[in-house]
PDB file of C-alpha atoms in Angstrom:
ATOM      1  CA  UNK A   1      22.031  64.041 -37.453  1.00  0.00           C
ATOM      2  CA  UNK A   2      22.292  68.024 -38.480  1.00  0.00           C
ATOM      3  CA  UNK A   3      22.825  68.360 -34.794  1.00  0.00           C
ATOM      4  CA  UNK A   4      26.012  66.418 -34.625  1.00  0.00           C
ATOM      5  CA  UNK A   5      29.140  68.274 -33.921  1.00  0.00           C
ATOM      6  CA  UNK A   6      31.655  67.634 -36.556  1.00  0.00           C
ATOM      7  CA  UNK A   7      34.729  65.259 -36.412  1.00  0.00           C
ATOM      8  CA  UNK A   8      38.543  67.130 -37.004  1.00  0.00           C
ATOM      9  CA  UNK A   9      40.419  64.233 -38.846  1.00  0.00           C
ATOM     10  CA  UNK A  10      43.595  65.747 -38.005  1.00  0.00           C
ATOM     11  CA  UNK A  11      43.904  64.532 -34.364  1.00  0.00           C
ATOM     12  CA  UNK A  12      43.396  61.034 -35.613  1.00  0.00           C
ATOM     13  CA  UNK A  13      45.631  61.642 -38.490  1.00  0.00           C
ATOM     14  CA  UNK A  14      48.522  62.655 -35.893  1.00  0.00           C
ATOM     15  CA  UNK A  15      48.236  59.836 -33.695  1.00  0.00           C
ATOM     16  CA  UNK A  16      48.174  58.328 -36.771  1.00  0.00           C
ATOM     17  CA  UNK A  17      51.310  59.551 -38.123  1.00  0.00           C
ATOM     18  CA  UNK A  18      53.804  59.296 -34.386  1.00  0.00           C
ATOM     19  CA  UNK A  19      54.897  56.430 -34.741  1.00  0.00           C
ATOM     20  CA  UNK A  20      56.703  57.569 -38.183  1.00  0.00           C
ATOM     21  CA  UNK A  21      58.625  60.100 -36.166  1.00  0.00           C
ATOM     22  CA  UNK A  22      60.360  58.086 -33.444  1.00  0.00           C
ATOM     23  CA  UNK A  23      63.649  59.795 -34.356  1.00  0.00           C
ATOM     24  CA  UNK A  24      62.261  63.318 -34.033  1.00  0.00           C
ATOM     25  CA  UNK A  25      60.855  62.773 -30.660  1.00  0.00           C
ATOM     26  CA  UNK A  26      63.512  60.203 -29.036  1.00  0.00           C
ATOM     27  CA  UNK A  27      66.133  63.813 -29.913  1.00  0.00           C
ATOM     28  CA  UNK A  28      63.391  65.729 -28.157  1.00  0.00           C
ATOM     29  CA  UNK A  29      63.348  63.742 -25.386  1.00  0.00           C
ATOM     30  CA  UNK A  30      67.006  63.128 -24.820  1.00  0.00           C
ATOM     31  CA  UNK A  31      67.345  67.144 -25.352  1.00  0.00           C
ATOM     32  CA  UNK A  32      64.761  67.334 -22.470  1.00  0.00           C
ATOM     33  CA  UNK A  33      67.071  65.439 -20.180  1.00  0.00           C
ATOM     34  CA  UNK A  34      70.038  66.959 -21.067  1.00  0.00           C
ATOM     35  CA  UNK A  35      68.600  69.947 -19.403  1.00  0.00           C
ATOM     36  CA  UNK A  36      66.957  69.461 -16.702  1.00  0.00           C
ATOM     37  CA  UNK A  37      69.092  70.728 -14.123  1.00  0.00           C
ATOM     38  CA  UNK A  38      69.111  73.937 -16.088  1.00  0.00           C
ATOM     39  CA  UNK A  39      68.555  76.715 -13.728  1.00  0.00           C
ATOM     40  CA  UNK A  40      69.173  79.642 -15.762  1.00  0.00           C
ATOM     41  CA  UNK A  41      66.145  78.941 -18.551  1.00  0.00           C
ATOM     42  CA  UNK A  42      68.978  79.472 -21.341  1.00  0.00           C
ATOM     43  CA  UNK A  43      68.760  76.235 -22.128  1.00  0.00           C
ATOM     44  CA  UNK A  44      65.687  74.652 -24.606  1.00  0.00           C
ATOM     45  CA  UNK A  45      64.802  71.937 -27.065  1.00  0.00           C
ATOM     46  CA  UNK A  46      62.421  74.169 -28.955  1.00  0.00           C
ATOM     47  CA  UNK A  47      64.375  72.972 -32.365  1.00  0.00           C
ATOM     48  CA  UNK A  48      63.468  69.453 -31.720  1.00  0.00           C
ATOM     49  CA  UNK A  49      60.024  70.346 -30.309  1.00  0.00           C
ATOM     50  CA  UNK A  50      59.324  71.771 -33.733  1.00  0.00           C
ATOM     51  CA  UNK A  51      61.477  69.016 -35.730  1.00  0.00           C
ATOM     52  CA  UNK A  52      59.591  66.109 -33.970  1.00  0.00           C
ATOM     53  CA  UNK A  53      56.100  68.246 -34.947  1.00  0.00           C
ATOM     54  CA  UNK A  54      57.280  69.402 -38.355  1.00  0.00           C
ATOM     55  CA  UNK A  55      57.969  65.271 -39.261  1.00  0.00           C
ATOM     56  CA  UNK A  56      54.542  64.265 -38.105  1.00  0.00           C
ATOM     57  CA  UNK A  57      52.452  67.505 -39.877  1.00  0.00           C
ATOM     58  CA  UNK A  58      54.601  66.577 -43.264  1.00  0.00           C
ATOM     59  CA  UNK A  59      52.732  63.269 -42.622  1.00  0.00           C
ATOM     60  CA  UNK A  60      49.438  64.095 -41.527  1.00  0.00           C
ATOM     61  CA  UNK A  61      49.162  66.868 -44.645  1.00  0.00           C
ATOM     62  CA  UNK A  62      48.840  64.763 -47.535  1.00  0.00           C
ATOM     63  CA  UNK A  63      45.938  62.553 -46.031  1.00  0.00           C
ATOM     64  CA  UNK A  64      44.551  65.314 -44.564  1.00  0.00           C
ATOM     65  CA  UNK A  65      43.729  67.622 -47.580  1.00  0.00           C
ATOM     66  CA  UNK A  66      42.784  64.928 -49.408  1.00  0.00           C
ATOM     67  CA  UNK A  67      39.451  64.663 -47.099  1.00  0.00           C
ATOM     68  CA  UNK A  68      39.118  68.281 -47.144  1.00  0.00           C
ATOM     69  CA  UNK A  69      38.660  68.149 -51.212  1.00  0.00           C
TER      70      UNK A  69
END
């Protein structure tokens, strides 16, 4: 059993956790489609990339650290 390789929490935690950011990720993915037919790369959704991401970590850290303690 020493031999195991140990389990991260946090990727179950995330999956965990999308479903409480629909709104993040349905502005990411409308952003997304906005620009598609950008040529020029001047275009992004980084801000919702990172809102969508920044919803589900704030959700994810609570339960998290408490099975780190």
């Amino acid at each position: 059993m020493a031999d195991e390789e140990p389990v991260d929490p946090k990727k179950y935690l995330e999956e965990q956790c999308k479903p409480k950011c629909v709104k993040p990720l349905l502005e990411y993915k409308a952003c997304v489609k906005r620009i598609e037919g950008d040529e020029s790369g001047h275009k992004h959704c980084t801000g919702q990339y990172f809102d969508y991401w920044h919803c589900i970590d704030k959700c994810v850290a609570p339960k998290l650290f408490e099975k780190l303690k």
